Amino acid sequence: MIERANAVLVLEDGTTFHGKAIGKIGKAAGELAFNTGMTGYQEVFTDPSYLGQLVIMTSPHIGNYGTTASESESDHIQCAGIIVKKFSEVASRDISDLPLQDFLVRDEKVGISDIDTRALVRYIRSKGAMNAIISSNEDDKIEDLVEELKSVPSMEGLELASRVSTKEAYVSPSTTGKSHYKVALLDFGTKRNIAKCLNERDCEVKVFPMNSTLDELLAYQPNGFMLSNGPGDPAVMTSSHQLVKEIIDTNIPVFGICMGHQIIAASQGLETEKMHQGHRGLNHPVLNHRTGKGEITSQNHGFVVSRVSAEDNENIEITHSHLNDNTVAGIALKNKLVFSVQYHPESSAGPHDSRYLFDNFVTNMDTYKQS
């Protein structure tokens, strides 16, 4: 057993948890967010939607199967820091490339282990989302960390997608040997598996920076538009609202996931709102109102489309609802081939119940081609 340095987690209200340092020695601050997944920690940590957040893993054992390059959802760890109960320095899986400790050090990420994550999660579930800071620096005093937290911005009103969107467009080719469809993916912080799910359905995907113009997107001559997930507050992304409104007005099919879903809603005049505590995990129940079937879904979001504003818009159909709290989990435009969901149908990690949505998108592209 490696002897690890002491570390401390301080919440913005002064609540303090003491534990052991993992990853790089240093400090990290951000919004606390807990994920209830029993597996998939590497996919979680590398998901760009977690930018600016300290991720609490509620599963008690983290790191036991190491990391492998094929399971990263981006080029590096995206979250601000890691909070776990029991941390394993040993990677037990044959295909592991790096133990999680080495993975954290490589990406210069700070973490803390050996704290009561159940107590922490229960606390923030009651109090609501809040900022916190992890420190494994010997000289840092609690009162100084509390003071430092005052300058950490709230996630509400924060635009983060531009920090993770690709700077240059690139192509992800079809993996079936056929390229029947061309999809323009607008990148707000996309997970790699979104493009892969399209590639498996005869789609060539060109990933575009979020600040691309409509002319640049149309020059690709796409059969459909994919709007990706991403971090931050969708309400402040007004230029993206306008771009997506213009995309929808072309009548080309559109499919939005998470941030993409929220941007579609905002482009149609709907409101989004910060949740008391977000949905993050692999076992969230959703009802498909069109089929009457339930889905177990992978989710990661701290903002949601206002149900009132969706119900008040006569051109919006609420297609899916979250069964735990009745929040809006999916919408469709009644007069366009446009739909979106608040969860992750590419499910990396997570169940595959919702991958039919990619098939629905392909069907919409077929309908458009024939029109």
Short mmCIF file of C-alpha atoms in Angstrom, two decimals:
data_model
loop_
_atom_site.label_atom_id
_atom_site.label_comp_id
_atom_site.label_asym_id
_atom_site.label_seq_id
_atom_site.Cartn_x
_atom_site.Cartn_y
_atom_site.Cartn_z
CA MET A 1 0.00 0.00 0.00
CA ILE A 2 1.35 3.40 -1.03
CA GLU A 3 1.35 6.01 1.72
CA ARG A 4 -0.49 9.03 0.33
CA ALA A 5 -0.47 12.65 1.47
CA ASN A 6 -3.34 14.20 3.37
CA ALA A 7 -5.98 16.14 1.44
CA VAL A 8 -9.01 18.24 2.28
CA LEU A 9 -12.30 19.04 0.56
CA VAL A 10 -13.88 22.36 1.54
CA LEU A 11 -17.39 23.36 0.44
CA GLU A 12 -18.37 26.97 -0.14
CA ASP A 13 -20.40 26.99 3.11
CA GLY A 14 -17.32 25.91 5.07
CA THR A 15 -18.24 22.22 5.44
CA THR A 16 -15.01 20.21 5.42
CA PHE A 17 -14.04 16.61 4.64
CA HIS A 18 -10.57 15.19 5.30
CA GLY A 19 -9.06 12.40 3.21
CA LYS A 20 -6.05 11.29 1.20
CA ALA A 21 -4.53 12.79 -1.93
CA ILE A 22 -4.89 11.08 -5.31
CA GLY A 23 -3.54 12.26 -8.64
CA LYS A 24 -1.39 15.36 -8.72
CA ILE A 25 -0.55 17.23 -5.51
CA GLY A 26 -2.19 20.64 -5.69
CA LYS A 27 -5.57 22.38 -5.70
CA ALA A 28 -8.72 22.16 -7.82
CA ALA A 29 -12.00 24.04 -7.54
CA GLY A 30 -15.37 23.76 -9.25
CA GLU A 31 -19.01 22.79 -8.86
CA LEU A 32 -19.71 19.56 -7.01
CA ALA A 33 -21.46 16.93 -9.14
CA PHE A 34 -22.11 13.31 -8.21
CA ASN A 35 -22.34 10.37 -10.62
CA THR A 36 -24.17 7.20 -9.57
CA GLY A 37 -22.67 4.87 -12.20
CA MET A 38 -21.20 1.60 -10.93
CA THR A 39 -18.82 1.46 -13.92
CA GLY A 40 -17.48 3.84 -16.53
CA TYR A 41 -15.36 6.18 -14.42
CA GLN A 42 -12.94 6.78 -17.29
CA GLU A 43 -15.75 7.77 -19.65
CA VAL A 44 -17.11 10.10 -16.96
CA PHE A 45 -13.79 11.81 -16.25
CA THR A 46 -13.06 12.35 -19.97
CA ASP A 47 -16.57 13.62 -20.86
CA PRO A 48 -16.25 17.33 -21.84
CA SER A 49 -19.64 18.03 -20.22
CA TYR A 50 -17.89 17.75 -16.82
CA LEU A 51 -15.60 20.71 -17.50
CA GLY A 52 -15.41 22.90 -14.41
CA GLN A 53 -16.82 20.29 -12.04
CA LEU A 54 -15.50 18.20 -9.15
CA VAL A 55 -16.94 14.74 -9.78
CA ILE A 56 -18.02 12.61 -6.82
CA MET A 57 -18.27 8.92 -7.70
CA THR A 58 -20.89 7.26 -5.50
CA SER A 59 -19.65 3.76 -6.34
CA PRO A 60 -17.29 2.99 -3.44
CA HIS A 61 -14.43 1.39 -5.43
CA ILE A 62 -12.79 3.48 -8.16
CA GLY A 63 -9.68 2.68 -10.18
CA ASN A 64 -9.81 -1.11 -9.78
CA TYR A 65 -9.88 -1.86 -13.52
CA GLY A 66 -7.46 0.87 -14.57
CA THR A 67 -7.80 2.86 -17.79
CA THR A 68 -7.51 2.07 -21.47
CA ALA A 69 -7.24 4.52 -24.37
CA SER A 70 -10.24 3.12 -26.25
CA GLU A 71 -12.60 4.09 -23.40
CA SER A 72 -11.78 7.81 -23.27
CA GLU A 73 -14.50 10.13 -24.59
CA SER A 74 -11.96 12.87 -25.38
CA ASP A 75 -8.20 13.40 -25.47
CA HIS A 76 -7.80 13.96 -21.72
CA ILE A 77 -9.57 14.20 -18.36
CA GLN A 78 -12.03 17.10 -18.54
CA CYS A 79 -13.40 17.44 -15.01
CA ALA A 80 -11.68 19.77 -12.56
CA GLY A 81 -11.07 17.13 -9.90
CA ILE A 82 -12.02 13.68 -8.57
CA ILE A 83 -13.68 12.70 -5.27
CA VAL A 84 -13.93 9.00 -4.30
CA LYS A 85 -14.22 6.75 -1.28
CA LYS A 86 -11.87 3.82 -1.94
CA PHE A 87 -9.15 4.35 -4.55
CA SER A 88 -7.26 1.47 -6.13
CA GLU A 89 -3.67 1.92 -7.25
CA VAL A 90 -3.83 -1.58 -8.76
CA ALA A 91 -5.39 -2.09 -12.21
CA SER A 92 -6.74 -5.64 -12.40
CA ARG A 93 -7.76 -5.73 -16.08
CA ASP A 94 -5.39 -7.23 -18.66
CA ILE A 95 -6.13 -4.58 -21.29
CA SER A 96 -5.49 -1.65 -18.96
CA ASP A 97 -2.95 0.84 -20.32
CA LEU A 98 -2.47 2.88 -17.15
CA PRO A 99 -3.54 2.67 -13.52
CA LEU A 100 -5.98 5.49 -12.72
CA GLN A 101 -3.37 7.19 -10.50
CA ASP A 102 -0.97 7.48 -13.45
CA PHE A 103 -3.82 8.64 -15.68
CA LEU A 104 -4.65 11.46 -13.22
CA VAL A 105 -1.00 12.49 -12.87
CA ARG A 106 -0.52 12.47 -16.66
CA ASP A 107 -3.40 14.93 -17.05
CA GLU A 108 -2.37 16.95 -13.96
CA LYS A 109 -5.64 16.35 -12.12
CA VAL A 110 -6.09 16.67 -8.36
CA GLY A 111 -8.28 14.31 -6.36
CA ILE A 112 -9.22 13.14 -2.88
CA SER A 113 -10.10 9.68 -1.56
CA ASP A 114 -10.98 8.08 1.78
CA ILE A 115 -13.87 10.39 2.54
CA ASP A 116 -17.49 9.49 3.30
CA THR A 117 -18.93 10.07 -0.17
CA ARG A 118 -22.38 8.92 0.99
CA ALA A 119 -22.48 11.69 3.60
CA LEU A 120 -21.18 14.21 1.07
CA VAL A 121 -23.79 13.29 -1.56
CA ARG A 122 -26.61 13.35 1.00
CA TYR A 123 -25.44 16.80 2.09
CA ILE A 124 -25.41 18.38 -1.37
CA ARG A 125 -28.66 16.63 -2.33
CA SER A 126 -30.22 18.49 0.56
CA LYS A 127 -28.41 21.81 0.18
CA GLY A 128 -28.22 21.89 -3.64
CA ALA A 129 -25.34 22.19 -6.07
CA MET A 130 -22.45 24.27 -4.74
CA ASN A 131 -18.80 24.98 -5.40
CA ALA A 132 -15.96 23.33 -3.51
CA ILE A 133 -12.19 23.07 -3.51
CA ILE A 134 -9.82 20.13 -3.10
CA SER A 135 -6.34 20.75 -1.73
CA SER A 136 -3.46 18.39 -1.05
CA ASN A 137 -0.98 21.21 -0.42
CA GLU A 138 0.48 20.93 3.08
CA ASP A 139 0.45 24.68 3.75
CA ASP A 140 -3.14 25.48 2.74
CA LYS A 141 -5.36 26.57 5.62
CA ILE A 142 -9.12 25.91 5.70
CA GLU A 143 -10.01 29.58 6.13
CA ASP A 144 -7.83 30.51 3.13
CA LEU A 145 -9.54 27.88 0.98
CA VAL A 146 -12.99 29.16 1.99
CA GLU A 147 -11.89 32.66 1.01
CA GLU A 148 -10.49 31.40 -2.31
CA LEU A 149 -13.81 29.73 -3.10
CA LYS A 150 -15.54 33.12 -3.12
CA SER A 151 -13.85 33.90 -6.44
CA VAL A 152 -14.91 30.62 -8.13
CA PRO A 153 -17.73 31.45 -10.58
CA SER A 154 -21.16 29.86 -10.36
CA MET A 155 -22.05 27.40 -13.13
CA GLU A 156 -25.22 29.41 -13.70
CA GLY A 157 -24.41 32.06 -16.31
CA LEU A 158 -21.11 30.41 -17.25
CA GLU A 159 -20.27 29.72 -20.91
CA LEU A 160 -17.84 26.80 -21.12
CA ALA A 161 -18.57 25.06 -24.43
CA SER A 162 -16.13 27.23 -26.38
CA ARG A 163 -13.30 25.84 -24.23
CA VAL A 164 -13.91 22.26 -25.36
CA SER A 165 -15.29 22.66 -28.88
CA THR A 166 -12.92 21.58 -31.65
CA LYS A 167 -10.89 24.42 -33.18
CA GLU A 168 -10.71 22.80 -36.61
CA ALA A 169 -13.29 20.72 -38.47
CA TYR A 170 -12.47 17.04 -38.96
CA VAL A 171 -14.10 13.96 -40.50
CA SER A 172 -15.06 10.71 -38.73
CA PRO A 173 -15.63 8.19 -41.54
CA SER A 174 -18.31 5.54 -41.74
CA THR A 175 -17.16 2.18 -40.32
CA THR A 176 -19.54 0.05 -42.41
CA GLY A 177 -17.84 0.48 -45.77
CA LYS A 178 -20.82 2.57 -46.89
CA SER A 179 -21.37 6.33 -46.65
CA HIS A 180 -25.03 6.80 -47.44
CA TYR A 181 -25.35 9.89 -45.22
CA LYS A 182 -23.31 12.97 -44.38
CA VAL A 183 -23.89 14.39 -40.91
CA ALA A 184 -22.62 17.81 -39.78
CA LEU A 185 -21.96 17.56 -36.05
CA LEU A 186 -21.86 20.91 -34.25
CA ASP A 187 -19.41 20.41 -31.38
CA PHE A 188 -20.34 21.95 -28.02
CA GLY A 189 -18.12 19.38 -26.25
CA THR A 190 -18.97 16.13 -27.97
CA LYS A 191 -18.29 12.65 -26.69
CA ARG A 192 -16.48 10.44 -29.22
CA ASN A 193 -19.13 7.75 -29.06
CA ILE A 194 -21.78 10.00 -30.63
CA ALA A 195 -19.91 10.06 -33.93
CA LYS A 196 -19.17 6.33 -33.59
CA CYS A 197 -22.88 5.50 -33.27
CA LEU A 198 -23.51 7.41 -36.49
CA ASN A 199 -20.49 5.85 -38.21
CA GLU A 200 -22.00 2.43 -37.47
CA ARG A 201 -25.14 3.51 -39.35
CA ASP A 202 -23.52 4.30 -42.72
CA CYS A 203 -22.87 7.94 -41.75
CA GLU A 204 -19.79 10.00 -42.48
CA VAL A 205 -19.61 12.66 -39.76
CA LYS A 206 -17.86 15.99 -40.08
CA VAL A 207 -17.33 17.63 -36.69
CA PHE A 208 -17.49 21.43 -36.81
CA PRO A 209 -16.44 24.10 -34.29
CA MET A 210 -19.40 25.58 -32.43
CA ASN A 211 -18.72 29.04 -33.91
CA SER A 212 -19.02 27.80 -37.51
CA THR A 213 -21.31 29.76 -39.82
CA LEU A 214 -24.36 28.30 -41.51
CA ASP A 215 -22.64 28.71 -44.89
CA GLU A 216 -19.66 26.68 -43.67
CA LEU A 217 -21.96 23.93 -42.45
CA LEU A 218 -24.05 23.86 -45.63
CA ALA A 219 -20.93 23.74 -47.82
CA TYR A 220 -20.49 20.17 -46.54
CA GLN A 221 -23.92 19.38 -48.08
CA PRO A 222 -25.11 17.42 -45.03
CA ASN A 223 -28.15 15.14 -44.96
CA GLY A 224 -28.57 15.91 -41.26
CA PHE A 225 -27.26 17.96 -38.34
CA MET A 226 -26.19 16.53 -34.99
CA LEU A 227 -25.95 18.95 -32.04
CA SER A 228 -23.71 17.54 -29.31
CA ASN A 229 -23.55 17.58 -25.54
CA GLY A 230 -21.37 20.11 -23.74
CA PRO A 231 -20.66 21.97 -20.47
CA GLY A 232 -21.95 25.20 -18.97
CA ASP A 233 -25.17 27.20 -18.98
CA PRO A 234 -27.10 26.96 -22.29
CA ALA A 235 -29.05 30.16 -21.58
CA VAL A 236 -26.04 32.42 -22.20
CA MET A 237 -25.10 30.85 -25.56
CA THR A 238 -27.18 33.30 -27.60
CA SER A 239 -25.07 33.09 -30.78
CA SER A 240 -25.59 29.30 -30.76
CA HIS A 241 -29.34 29.81 -30.28
CA GLN A 242 -29.39 31.92 -33.45
CA LEU A 243 -27.22 29.51 -35.46
CA VAL A 244 -29.40 26.54 -34.51
CA LYS A 245 -32.54 28.52 -35.39
CA GLU A 246 -31.03 29.09 -38.85
CA ILE A 247 -30.13 25.38 -39.11
CA ILE A 248 -33.69 24.37 -38.26
CA ASP A 249 -35.06 26.81 -40.83
CA THR A 250 -33.22 24.90 -43.60
CA ASN A 251 -35.64 21.96 -43.00
CA ILE A 252 -32.69 19.54 -42.91
CA PRO A 253 -33.16 16.91 -40.13
CA VAL A 254 -31.67 17.78 -36.73
CA PHE A 255 -30.91 15.59 -33.70
CA GLY A 256 -29.76 17.15 -30.41
CA ILE A 257 -28.26 15.52 -27.32
CA CYS A 258 -28.11 17.22 -23.88
CA MET A 259 -26.63 20.68 -24.58
CA GLY A 260 -27.80 20.26 -28.18
CA HIS A 261 -31.29 19.53 -26.86
CA GLN A 262 -31.23 22.65 -24.69
CA ILE A 263 -29.95 24.83 -27.56
CA ILE A 264 -32.76 23.55 -29.84
CA ALA A 265 -35.26 24.45 -27.12
CA ALA A 266 -33.77 27.92 -26.64
CA SER A 267 -33.77 28.53 -30.41
CA GLN A 268 -37.54 28.02 -30.35
CA GLY A 269 -38.11 30.44 -27.49
CA LEU A 270 -38.18 27.90 -24.63
CA GLU A 271 -36.45 28.58 -21.33
CA THR A 272 -33.85 26.50 -19.50
CA GLU A 273 -33.27 26.44 -15.76
CA LYS A 274 -30.62 25.36 -13.28
CA MET A 275 -31.54 22.21 -11.36
CA HIS A 276 -31.31 21.93 -7.57
CA GLN A 277 -29.16 18.87 -8.23
CA GLY A 278 -28.44 17.46 -11.68
CA HIS A 279 -28.95 14.01 -13.17
CA ARG A 280 -25.69 12.09 -13.56
CA GLY A 281 -25.46 8.32 -13.81
CA LEU A 282 -26.33 5.23 -15.83
CA ASN A 283 -29.71 4.22 -14.43
CA HIS A 284 -32.13 7.11 -14.98
CA PRO A 285 -35.67 6.00 -15.94
CA VAL A 286 -37.30 7.81 -18.87
CA LEU A 287 -40.75 7.35 -20.40
CA ASN A 288 -41.17 7.59 -24.18
CA HIS A 289 -44.63 9.15 -24.56
CA ARG A 290 -44.94 8.08 -28.20
CA THR A 291 -44.40 4.36 -27.56
CA GLY A 292 -45.38 4.11 -23.90
CA LYS A 293 -42.12 2.27 -23.22
CA GLY A 294 -39.62 2.97 -20.49
CA GLU A 295 -35.89 3.38 -21.04
CA ILE A 296 -32.99 3.15 -18.62
CA THR A 297 -30.68 5.97 -19.67
CA SER A 298 -27.25 7.48 -19.15
CA GLN A 299 -27.49 11.14 -18.07
CA ASN A 300 -25.20 14.04 -17.27
CA HIS A 301 -26.76 17.49 -16.95
CA GLY A 302 -27.31 20.25 -14.42
CA PHE A 303 -29.71 22.34 -16.52
CA VAL A 304 -33.09 21.34 -17.93
CA VAL A 305 -35.70 22.68 -20.34
CA SER A 306 -38.58 24.35 -18.52
CA ARG A 307 -41.66 22.14 -18.73
CA VAL A 308 -43.97 25.16 -18.50
CA SER A 309 -42.34 26.88 -21.47
CA ALA A 310 -42.43 23.63 -23.48
CA GLU A 311 -46.10 23.04 -22.74
CA ASP A 312 -46.92 26.65 -23.64
CA ASN A 313 -45.36 26.35 -27.12
CA GLU A 314 -47.88 24.90 -29.57
CA ASN A 315 -45.14 23.73 -31.94
CA ILE A 316 -43.34 21.65 -29.29
CA GLU A 317 -44.16 18.02 -28.49
CA ILE A 318 -42.76 16.67 -25.23
CA THR A 319 -41.70 13.19 -26.33
CA HIS A 320 -39.91 11.94 -23.19
CA SER A 321 -40.12 12.58 -19.45
CA HIS A 322 -37.82 11.66 -16.57
CA LEU A 323 -39.77 9.31 -14.31
CA ASN A 324 -38.08 10.38 -11.08
CA ASP A 325 -39.00 14.07 -11.19
CA ASN A 326 -41.09 14.57 -14.36
CA THR A 327 -38.52 16.88 -15.95
CA VAL A 328 -38.53 17.21 -19.74
CA ALA A 329 -36.31 14.49 -21.21
CA GLY A 330 -37.08 14.90 -24.91
CA ILE A 331 -38.85 17.18 -27.37
CA ALA A 332 -39.73 17.28 -31.07
CA LEU A 333 -40.81 20.10 -33.36
CA LYS A 334 -44.23 19.35 -34.82
CA ASN A 335 -43.54 21.00 -38.18
CA LYS A 336 -39.92 19.89 -38.74
CA LEU A 337 -37.74 16.75 -38.76
CA VAL A 338 -36.15 17.94 -35.50
CA PHE A 339 -35.96 16.11 -32.18
CA SER A 340 -33.73 16.03 -29.14
CA VAL A 341 -33.22 14.33 -25.78
CA GLN A 342 -31.80 15.41 -22.44
CA TYR A 343 -29.88 12.16 -21.98
CA HIS A 344 -27.11 10.22 -23.75
CA PRO A 345 -28.37 7.59 -26.24
CA GLU A 346 -24.76 6.82 -27.24
CA SER A 347 -24.49 5.48 -23.67
CA SER A 348 -20.78 5.39 -23.05
CA ALA A 349 -20.89 4.10 -20.41
CA GLY A 350 -24.43 2.86 -19.83
CA PRO A 351 -27.32 0.77 -21.19
CA HIS A 352 -28.20 0.70 -24.90
CA ASP A 353 -31.97 1.15 -24.49
CA SER A 354 -31.98 4.49 -26.32
CA ARG A 355 -29.78 3.81 -29.35
CA TYR A 356 -32.93 3.52 -31.45
CA LEU A 357 -32.84 7.33 -31.52
CA PHE A 358 -29.91 7.19 -33.94
CA ASP A 359 -32.01 4.91 -36.17
CA ASN A 360 -34.86 7.45 -35.96
CA PHE A 361 -32.44 10.17 -37.07
CA VAL A 362 -31.36 8.05 -40.06
CA THR A 363 -35.03 7.51 -40.94
CA ASN A 364 -35.55 11.28 -40.88
CA MET A 365 -32.58 11.73 -43.21
CA ASP A 366 -34.11 9.19 -45.58
CA THR A 367 -37.41 11.07 -45.45
CA TYR A 368 -35.63 14.34 -46.26
CA LYS A 369 -33.69 12.79 -49.16
CA GLN A 370 -36.91 11.53 -50.68
CA SER A 371 -38.77 14.84 -50.30
#
